[in-house]
Short mmCIF file of C-alpha atoms (C1' of nucleotides) in Angstrom, two decimals:
data_model
loop_
_atom_site.label_atom_id
_atom_site.label_comp_id
_atom_site.label_asym_id
_atom_site.label_seq_id
_atom_site.Cartn_x
_atom_site.Cartn_y
_atom_site.Cartn_z
CA MET A 20 -25.44 3.79 -18.24
CA THR A 21 -26.88 0.97 -16.58
CA ALA A 22 -27.06 1.56 -12.78
CA ASN A 23 -26.27 -1.33 -10.66
CA SER A 24 -26.36 -0.21 -7.06
CA ARG A 25 -24.98 -3.50 -6.15
CA GLU A 26 -21.93 -3.56 -8.30
CA ASP A 27 -21.37 0.08 -7.94
CA ILE A 28 -21.35 -0.42 -4.19
CA LEU A 29 -18.75 -3.47 -4.21
CA ALA A 30 -16.53 -1.59 -7.00
CA ALA A 31 -16.26 1.84 -4.50
CA ALA A 32 -16.00 -0.20 -1.39
CA LYS A 33 -13.04 -2.02 -3.11
CA ARG A 34 -11.24 1.46 -3.51
CA VAL A 35 -12.08 2.76 -0.30
CA ALA A 36 -10.27 -0.29 1.27
CA GLN A 37 -7.59 -0.88 -1.01
CA ALA A 38 -6.74 2.89 0.94
CA HIS A 39 -8.19 2.72 4.20
CA GLY A 40 -8.67 -0.80 4.91
CA TYR A 41 -11.78 -2.43 6.79
CA SER A 42 -11.52 -0.13 9.39
CA GLY A 43 -11.60 2.36 6.97
CA LEU A 44 -14.71 1.80 5.05
CA ASN A 45 -17.64 3.78 6.03
CA PHE A 46 -21.31 3.60 5.01
CA ARG A 47 -21.56 7.50 4.44
CA ASP A 48 -19.27 8.21 2.15
CA LEU A 49 -19.54 4.83 -0.14
CA ALA A 50 -23.15 5.72 -0.24
CA GLU A 51 -22.58 9.56 -1.49
CA GLU A 52 -19.94 7.72 -3.99
CA VAL A 53 -22.44 5.75 -5.11
CA GLY A 54 -25.46 8.13 -5.05
CA ILE A 55 -27.81 6.61 -2.57
CA LYS A 56 -28.03 7.07 1.00
CA ALA A 57 -25.85 4.89 3.76
CA ALA A 58 -29.25 2.81 4.95
CA SER A 59 -29.56 1.44 1.43
CA ILE A 60 -26.56 0.02 1.58
CA TYR A 61 -27.83 -2.66 3.96
CA TYR A 62 -30.23 -3.47 1.35
CA TYR A 63 -27.42 -5.23 -0.99
CA PHE A 64 -25.63 -6.12 2.05
CA PRO A 65 -26.73 -7.22 5.78
CA SER A 66 -24.08 -5.91 7.71
CA LYS A 67 -20.06 -4.41 7.37
CA ALA A 68 -19.16 -7.89 7.37
CA ASP A 69 -21.00 -9.07 4.36
CA LEU A 70 -20.21 -6.22 2.21
CA ALA A 71 -16.52 -6.74 3.22
CA GLU A 72 -16.52 -10.49 2.60
CA ALA A 73 -18.12 -9.73 -0.81
CA VAL A 74 -15.26 -7.32 -1.94
CA ALA A 75 -12.88 -9.74 -0.55
CA ARG A 76 -14.14 -12.77 -2.55
CA ARG A 77 -14.55 -10.31 -5.77
CA TYR A 78 -11.33 -9.60 -5.09
CA TRP A 79 -9.49 -12.99 -5.29
CA GLU A 80 -11.67 -13.84 -8.19
CA ASP A 81 -10.50 -10.58 -10.17
CA THR A 82 -6.96 -11.82 -9.35
CA ALA A 83 -7.63 -15.24 -10.36
CA ALA A 84 -8.33 -14.13 -13.93
CA VAL A 85 -5.67 -11.43 -13.88
CA LEU A 86 -3.33 -14.04 -13.40
CA GLU A 87 -4.79 -16.78 -15.52
CA GLY A 88 -4.62 -13.90 -18.55
CA LEU A 89 -0.86 -13.14 -17.32
CA LEU A 90 0.18 -16.63 -17.81
CA ASN A 91 -1.48 -16.61 -21.40
CA GLU A 92 -0.65 -13.42 -23.09
CA SER A 93 3.06 -13.96 -21.38
CA GLY A 94 3.49 -17.16 -23.76
CA ASP A 95 5.88 -19.12 -21.44
CA PRO A 96 5.98 -19.77 -17.76
CA ILE A 97 9.20 -17.89 -17.30
CA ARG A 98 7.81 -14.49 -18.85
CA ALA A 99 4.63 -14.73 -16.81
CA LEU A 100 6.69 -14.91 -13.53
CA ARG A 101 8.84 -11.48 -14.42
CA ARG A 102 5.60 -9.61 -14.81
CA TYR A 103 3.53 -11.11 -11.34
CA PRO A 104 5.70 -7.80 -9.63
CA GLU A 105 3.19 -5.26 -12.67
CA ILE A 106 0.32 -6.68 -10.48
CA PHE A 107 1.43 -5.34 -7.21
CA ARG A 108 2.71 -2.18 -8.85
CA ARG A 109 -0.46 -1.28 -10.71
CA ALA A 110 -2.50 -0.71 -6.97
CA LEU A 111 0.67 1.76 -6.18
CA GLU A 112 -0.14 3.54 -9.69
CA ASN A 113 -3.86 3.97 -8.45
CA ASP A 114 -3.65 6.77 -6.32
CA ASN A 115 -0.80 5.16 -3.87
CA ARG A 116 -3.19 1.89 -3.37
CA MET A 117 -2.37 -1.29 -1.96
CA CYS A 118 -3.29 -4.74 -1.91
CA LEU A 119 -6.77 -5.73 0.38
CA HIS A 120 -4.86 -8.77 1.15
CA SER A 121 -2.06 -7.31 2.93
CA PHE A 122 -4.11 -4.10 4.53
CA MET A 123 -6.50 -6.74 5.64
CA SER A 124 -3.79 -9.14 7.29
CA ALA A 125 -2.42 -5.91 9.40
CA GLU A 126 -6.30 -5.52 10.74
CA TYR A 127 -6.53 -9.54 11.27
CA ASP A 128 -7.43 -8.75 15.29
CA ASP A 129 -10.88 -6.88 13.73
CA LEU A 130 -11.92 -8.91 10.75
CA PRO A 131 -14.85 -10.91 10.95
CA GLU A 132 -14.26 -14.63 10.34
CA PRO A 133 -15.80 -15.13 6.80
CA VAL A 134 -13.70 -11.82 5.39
CA LYS A 135 -10.49 -13.84 7.03
CA LYS A 136 -11.31 -16.88 4.98
CA GLU A 137 -11.91 -14.88 1.57
CA VAL A 138 -8.39 -12.66 2.34
CA GLN A 139 -6.61 -16.22 3.04
CA THR A 140 -7.94 -17.40 -0.63
CA PHE A 141 -6.32 -14.14 -2.26
CA ALA A 142 -3.13 -15.96 -0.76
CA ASP A 143 -3.63 -19.34 -1.64
CA VAL A 144 -4.56 -17.91 -5.32
CA ASN A 145 -1.32 -15.61 -5.81
CA THR A 146 0.82 -18.72 -4.23
CA SER A 147 -0.65 -21.56 -6.17
CA TRP A 148 -0.26 -19.63 -9.12
CA LEU A 149 3.31 -18.55 -8.52
CA SER A 150 3.87 -22.79 -7.54
CA LYS A 151 2.84 -23.70 -10.60
CA VAL A 152 4.63 -21.24 -12.62
CA LEU A 153 8.04 -21.62 -10.66
CA SER A 154 7.57 -25.16 -11.27
CA ALA A 155 6.95 -25.10 -14.69
CA ALA A 156 9.69 -22.58 -15.74
CA LYS A 157 11.74 -24.92 -13.79
CA VAL A 158 13.41 -21.99 -11.43
CA VAL A 159 13.49 -23.99 -8.76
CA SER A 160 12.37 -27.93 -8.06
CA PRO A 161 8.81 -28.88 -7.74
CA LYS A 162 9.39 -29.70 -4.19
CA GLN A 163 10.07 -26.67 -3.70
CA SER A 164 8.02 -24.44 -5.58
CA GLN A 165 5.10 -24.42 -2.98
CA ARG A 166 7.95 -22.28 -0.72
CA ARG A 167 9.12 -20.27 -2.93
CA ALA A 168 5.95 -18.98 -4.30
CA ARG A 169 4.80 -18.08 -0.43
CA ALA A 170 8.17 -16.08 -0.01
CA ILE A 171 7.95 -14.23 -3.47
CA PHE A 172 4.51 -13.60 -2.30
CA ALA A 173 5.48 -12.36 0.90
CA ALA A 174 8.29 -10.13 -0.30
CA VAL A 175 6.26 -8.13 -3.39
CA ALA A 176 3.91 -7.64 -0.89
CA GLY A 177 6.34 -6.08 1.76
CA ALA A 178 7.98 -4.33 -1.05
CA GLN A 179 4.55 -2.83 -2.08
CA LEU A 180 3.94 -1.49 1.68
CA MET A 181 7.25 -0.27 2.17
CA ALA A 182 6.83 2.15 -0.93
CA ARG A 183 3.49 2.76 0.00
CA SER A 184 4.76 4.25 3.39
CA ARG A 185 6.66 6.92 1.04
CA ALA A 186 4.33 7.52 -1.66
CA ASP A 187 7.15 6.25 -3.86
CA ILE A 188 6.72 3.90 -6.39
CA ALA A 189 10.46 3.92 -7.62
CA LEU A 190 11.23 2.54 -4.29
CA TYR A 191 9.03 -0.58 -5.08
CA ASP A 192 10.67 -0.51 -9.00
CA ALA A 193 13.91 -0.91 -6.84
CA LEU A 194 13.15 -3.37 -4.28
CA ILE A 195 11.88 -5.61 -6.72
CA ASP A 196 14.88 -5.28 -8.86
CA SER A 197 16.99 -6.02 -5.52
CA TYR A 198 15.00 -9.17 -5.07
CA ARG A 199 15.75 -10.18 -8.06
CA VAL A 200 19.79 -9.12 -8.16
CA ALA A 201 19.73 -11.34 -4.79
CA GLY A 202 18.16 -14.24 -6.49
CA LEU A 203 14.48 -13.99 -4.65
CA LEU A 204 13.22 -13.44 -8.33
CA PRO A 205 14.20 -15.08 -11.52
CA THR A 206 16.08 -12.27 -13.82
CA MET B 8 5.40 -0.16 41.79
CA THR B 9 6.01 3.48 40.35
CA ALA B 10 3.11 4.87 39.22
CA ASN B 11 3.51 6.88 35.35
CA SER B 12 0.94 7.89 33.86
CA ARG B 13 2.49 9.32 30.64
CA GLU B 14 4.88 5.97 30.31
CA ASP B 15 1.75 3.74 30.99
CA ILE B 16 -0.03 5.65 28.16
CA LEU B 17 3.06 4.93 25.76
CA ALA B 18 3.01 1.55 26.41
CA ALA B 19 -0.69 0.68 26.26
CA ALA B 20 -1.05 2.32 23.16
CA LYS B 21 1.89 0.99 21.43
CA ARG B 22 0.44 -2.54 22.03
CA VAL B 23 -3.03 -1.27 20.71
CA ALA B 24 -1.18 0.35 18.05
CA GLN B 25 0.91 -3.27 17.24
CA ALA B 26 -2.68 -4.75 17.08
CA HIS B 27 -5.15 -2.73 15.55
CA GLY B 28 -3.24 0.12 14.15
CA TYR B 29 -3.39 3.90 14.19
CA SER B 30 -7.32 4.08 13.46
CA GLY B 31 -7.83 1.50 16.32
CA LEU B 32 -6.12 3.64 18.71
CA ASN B 33 -9.32 5.14 21.27
CA PHE B 34 -8.65 6.80 24.45
CA ARG B 35 -11.72 5.22 26.31
CA ASP B 36 -10.07 1.63 25.84
CA LEU B 37 -6.92 3.03 26.45
CA ALA B 38 -7.37 5.39 29.56
CA GLU B 39 -9.45 1.88 30.95
CA GLU B 40 -6.37 0.05 30.40
CA VAL B 41 -4.21 2.50 32.19
CA GLY B 42 -6.84 2.83 35.04
CA ILE B 43 -7.58 6.64 34.68
CA LYS B 44 -10.27 8.30 32.24
CA ALA B 45 -10.33 9.14 28.78
CA ALA B 46 -9.83 12.87 29.43
CA SER B 47 -6.87 12.37 31.55
CA ILE B 48 -4.70 11.53 28.80
CA TYR B 49 -4.89 14.89 27.16
CA TYR B 50 -3.31 16.13 29.82
CA TYR B 51 0.07 14.56 28.57
CA PHE B 52 -0.79 14.20 25.28
CA PRO B 53 -2.91 17.16 23.50
CA SER B 54 -4.35 15.17 20.63
CA LYS B 55 -4.54 11.36 19.38
CA ALA B 56 -1.56 12.66 16.53
CA ASP B 57 0.83 13.85 19.48
CA LEU B 58 0.15 10.31 21.31
CA ALA B 59 0.82 8.21 18.05
CA GLU B 60 3.84 10.63 17.51
CA ALA B 61 5.50 10.00 20.85
CA VAL B 62 4.75 6.50 20.50
CA ALA B 63 6.07 5.59 16.96
CA ARG B 64 8.97 7.70 18.23
CA ARG B 65 9.54 5.80 20.99
CA TYR B 66 9.32 2.67 19.15
CA TRP B 67 12.13 3.25 16.53
CA GLU B 68 14.29 4.31 19.75
CA ASP B 69 13.42 1.22 21.10
CA THR B 70 14.27 -0.44 18.23
CA ALA B 71 17.82 1.58 17.59
CA ALA B 72 18.59 0.18 21.11
CA VAL B 73 17.43 -3.60 20.08
CA LEU B 74 19.67 -3.20 16.80
CA GLU B 75 22.63 -1.98 18.59
CA GLY B 76 22.52 -4.69 21.46
CA LEU B 77 21.69 -7.44 18.74
CA LEU B 78 25.07 -6.12 17.07
CA ASN B 79 27.47 -5.71 20.61
CA GLU B 80 25.86 -8.88 21.75
CA SER B 81 26.76 -11.20 18.80
CA GLY B 82 30.18 -10.37 18.46
CA ASP B 83 30.26 -10.74 14.69
CA PRO B 84 28.28 -8.83 11.96
CA ILE B 85 27.22 -12.11 10.02
CA ARG B 86 25.73 -13.36 13.44
CA ALA B 87 24.24 -10.10 13.84
CA LEU B 88 22.48 -10.51 10.41
CA ARG B 89 21.15 -14.13 10.85
CA ARG B 90 19.51 -13.04 14.28
CA TYR B 91 17.40 -10.15 12.93
CA PRO B 92 14.53 -11.63 11.72
CA GLU B 93 14.06 -12.48 15.51
CA ILE B 94 13.16 -8.91 16.32
CA PHE B 95 9.81 -9.41 13.90
CA ARG B 96 9.16 -12.66 15.41
CA ARG B 97 9.02 -11.18 18.71
CA ALA B 98 5.76 -9.50 17.75
CA LEU B 99 4.12 -12.55 16.35
CA GLU B 100 5.23 -13.99 19.61
CA ASN B 101 3.47 -11.16 21.63
CA ASP B 102 -0.01 -12.22 20.61
CA ASN B 103 0.15 -12.34 16.94
CA ARG B 104 1.40 -8.76 16.86
CA MET B 105 3.16 -6.85 14.24
CA CYS B 106 5.46 -3.92 13.49
CA LEU B 107 4.26 -0.66 14.18
CA HIS B 108 5.96 0.41 11.16
CA SER B 109 4.27 -2.24 8.89
CA PHE B 110 0.76 -1.49 10.19
CA MET B 111 0.81 2.30 9.68
CA SER B 112 2.38 1.73 6.29
CA ALA B 113 -0.86 0.69 5.72
CA GLU B 114 -2.61 3.46 7.24
CA TYR B 115 -0.54 5.96 5.26
CA ASP B 116 -3.82 7.82 3.90
CA ASP B 117 -5.09 8.14 7.47
CA LEU B 118 -1.88 9.38 9.82
CA PRO B 119 -1.12 12.84 10.56
CA GLU B 120 2.25 14.20 8.80
CA PRO B 121 4.26 14.35 12.32
CA VAL B 122 3.38 10.68 12.77
CA LYS B 123 4.55 9.73 9.17
CA LYS B 124 7.65 11.29 9.52
CA GLU B 125 8.38 8.84 12.91
CA VAL B 126 7.54 6.10 10.78
CA GLN B 127 9.66 6.91 8.23
CA THR B 128 12.41 7.13 10.77
CA PHE B 129 11.65 3.71 11.89
CA ALA B 130 12.59 2.28 8.49
CA ASP B 131 15.57 4.65 7.95
CA VAL B 132 16.79 3.18 11.47
CA ASN B 133 16.23 -0.57 10.77
CA THR B 134 17.76 -0.23 7.20
CA SER B 135 20.82 1.63 7.86
CA TRP B 136 21.57 -0.71 11.00
CA LEU B 137 21.11 -3.72 7.87
CA SER B 138 23.34 -1.36 5.31
CA LYS B 139 25.96 -0.87 7.87
CA VAL B 140 25.93 -4.75 8.79
CA LEU B 141 25.32 -6.14 5.38
CA SER B 142 28.56 -3.98 4.62
CA ALA B 143 30.82 -4.79 7.56
CA ALA B 144 29.91 -9.09 6.94
CA LYS B 145 31.11 -8.43 3.43
CA VAL B 146 27.49 -10.18 2.34
CA VAL B 147 27.19 -7.69 -0.86
CA SER B 148 29.69 -4.69 -1.48
CA PRO B 149 29.36 -1.49 0.06
CA LYS B 150 27.71 0.24 -2.77
CA GLN B 151 25.15 -2.53 -3.08
CA SER B 152 24.48 -2.38 0.95
CA GLN B 153 22.07 0.14 0.89
CA ARG B 154 19.78 -1.52 -1.64
CA ARG B 155 19.87 -4.71 0.07
CA ALA B 156 19.21 -3.45 3.28
CA ARG B 157 15.70 -2.15 1.55
CA ALA B 158 15.04 -5.01 -0.04
CA ILE B 159 15.55 -7.60 3.07
CA PHE B 160 13.78 -5.11 5.43
CA ALA B 161 10.57 -5.01 3.26
CA ALA B 162 10.89 -8.70 2.81
CA VAL B 163 10.85 -9.21 6.43
CA ALA B 164 8.45 -7.53 7.07
CA GLY B 165 6.45 -9.02 4.58
CA ALA B 166 6.67 -12.04 5.84
CA GLN B 167 5.80 -11.19 9.29
CA LEU B 168 2.81 -9.48 7.49
CA MET B 169 1.69 -12.97 5.62
CA ALA B 170 2.40 -15.01 8.87
CA ARG B 171 0.13 -12.30 11.09
CA SER B 172 -2.96 -13.17 8.25
CA ARG B 173 -2.55 -16.72 9.19
CA ALA B 174 -1.50 -16.27 13.05
CA ASP B 175 1.11 -18.56 12.23
CA ILE B 176 4.71 -18.42 13.88
CA ALA B 177 5.95 -21.57 11.93
CA LEU B 178 5.02 -19.88 8.53
CA TYR B 179 7.46 -16.96 9.33
CA ASP B 180 10.07 -18.95 10.24
CA ALA B 181 9.82 -21.09 6.80
CA LEU B 182 9.50 -17.66 4.82
CA ILE B 183 12.57 -16.87 6.24
CA ASP B 184 14.48 -19.85 5.57
CA SER B 185 13.07 -19.26 2.08
CA TYR B 186 14.48 -16.03 2.02
CA ARG B 187 18.03 -17.74 2.88
CA VAL B 188 18.03 -20.15 0.35
CA ALA B 189 17.18 -18.13 -2.19
CA GLY B 190 19.60 -15.62 -1.41
CA LEU B 191 18.31 -12.74 0.17
CA LEU B 192 19.23 -13.21 3.44
CA PRO B 193 22.62 -15.19 4.44
CA THR B 194 22.98 -18.44 5.68
"C1'" DA C 30 -37.94 -4.51 -4.74
"C1'" DC C 31 -35.63 -0.50 -3.55
"C1'" DC C 32 -34.44 3.22 -0.33
"C1'" DT C 33 -34.66 6.57 3.75
"C1'" DG C 34 -35.56 8.64 8.42
"C1'" DA C 35 -34.14 8.89 12.58
"C1'" DA C 36 -32.61 6.92 16.52
"C1'" DC C 37 -28.30 4.62 18.79
"C1'" DA C 38 -23.61 3.71 19.99
"C1'" DC C 39 -19.21 5.45 19.94
"C1'" DC C 40 -15.45 8.59 19.70
"C1'" DG C 41 -12.29 12.59 19.66
"C1'" DT C 42 -12.24 16.65 22.41
"C1'" DT C 43 -12.80 20.04 25.38
"C1'" DC C 44 -13.21 22.71 29.90
"C1'" DA C 45 -14.70 24.00 34.30
"C1'" DA C 46 -14.13 21.86 38.82
"C1'" DG C 47 -12.15 18.82 42.05
"C1'" DT C 48 -8.16 17.14 44.93
"C1'" DA D 9 0.43 18.85 39.36
"C1'" DC D 10 -2.86 15.59 38.13
"C1'" DC D 11 -7.16 14.04 37.41
"C1'" DT D 12 -12.52 13.93 36.05
"C1'" DG D 13 -17.91 14.24 35.11
"C1'" DA D 14 -20.75 15.93 31.71
"C1'" DA D 15 -21.16 18.05 27.47
"C1'" DC D 16 -20.23 18.63 22.37
"C1'" DA D 17 -19.81 17.81 17.56
"C1'" DC D 18 -19.56 14.53 14.88
"C1'" DC D 19 -20.39 9.85 12.32
"C1'" DG D 20 -20.73 4.59 11.48
"C1'" DT D 21 -24.37 1.98 12.06
"C1'" DT D 22 -29.05 -0.30 12.79
"C1'" DC D 23 -33.78 -1.21 11.86
"C1'" DA D 24 -38.41 0.01 11.25
"C1'" DA D 25 -41.61 1.88 8.01
"C1'" DG D 26 -41.94 4.26 3.81
"C1'" DT D 27 -43.25 4.13 -1.89
#
DNA sequence: ACCTGAACACCGTTCAAGT
DNA sequence: ACCTGAACACCGTTCAAGT
């Protein structure tokens, strides 16, 4: 057991933020979970804004790694594309949590500027990957891949949000399936 | 100018909740906007949960009226369907606000039970209307209309959320257009 | 380097009192 | 009927100070 407060704080903050958002992130509860005092968090992160920025950056970095892994292990782009919704499903499986990007998009007005920036990067990472894979799989023309990538990202996030509002993973699966039937996602 | 504190509170709370969510709703700021003191709000609403419940109920009631109006003035179902995304666009036009349902779906874990119930009714109102109109317009078979209705609702909400995260209405329009190109929405 | 006590600011809520 | 000042209990945030 290697104690590492900074990493522990980051991991706990990520979990909290995916369930309660930026506004629901609080240092006392966070500290208790990590086993230190609330004030100690300020040793690692000068402010709540800095913590949230670090969490949001780590979040897209982790997602970028997952996406690359998905593409590699799937072998071909179309199979990777089919499995993309699994990533958002996993958050719901994790006690009905949701994508940090989605939660923080709702909280846009109350987000410090640096946090907004990292949140946008998460969207960029996702849409760039989708665009690349859509193009490689020849699902749409290279010219259309960026637009379709954004549509898929937005729609999948919306499905996750709606499923969360009923704590119903089966609804998420049904929505993704409907996207496939309608032609938004490849079958 | 008919003074009506209860209605003023409800209207102000709706605006605040569409920008900052349930957690961002606070009685002191709300009271200031209405021109009364925080304690006075308790004369009309016994608790924050009661206020939020009333706001969420009023929200779906208003939306139900807008949807009926849209169907009536459009003349035929397919035209009404094409104009459905305008409703979510209007929130963005209103200082980058968003659908109360979407925001509160993100806040699911922190919502009092009666508020959750009203939030779900908003989704029901939307998907029922969409289902009815999709079926009438023969866009999909009656058997598929409920599933497609949910998919459209989730996707449009997702588009609004993503556009809000960049304060970019043009992105919203592009996403809706992509949904049409992909076949999720009728052209 | 790492952590904390204690103060500060704020929020939902209550209630006795005012008009 | 409608509104308010003042207070309460609580909690997130901050910083000067400890080891």
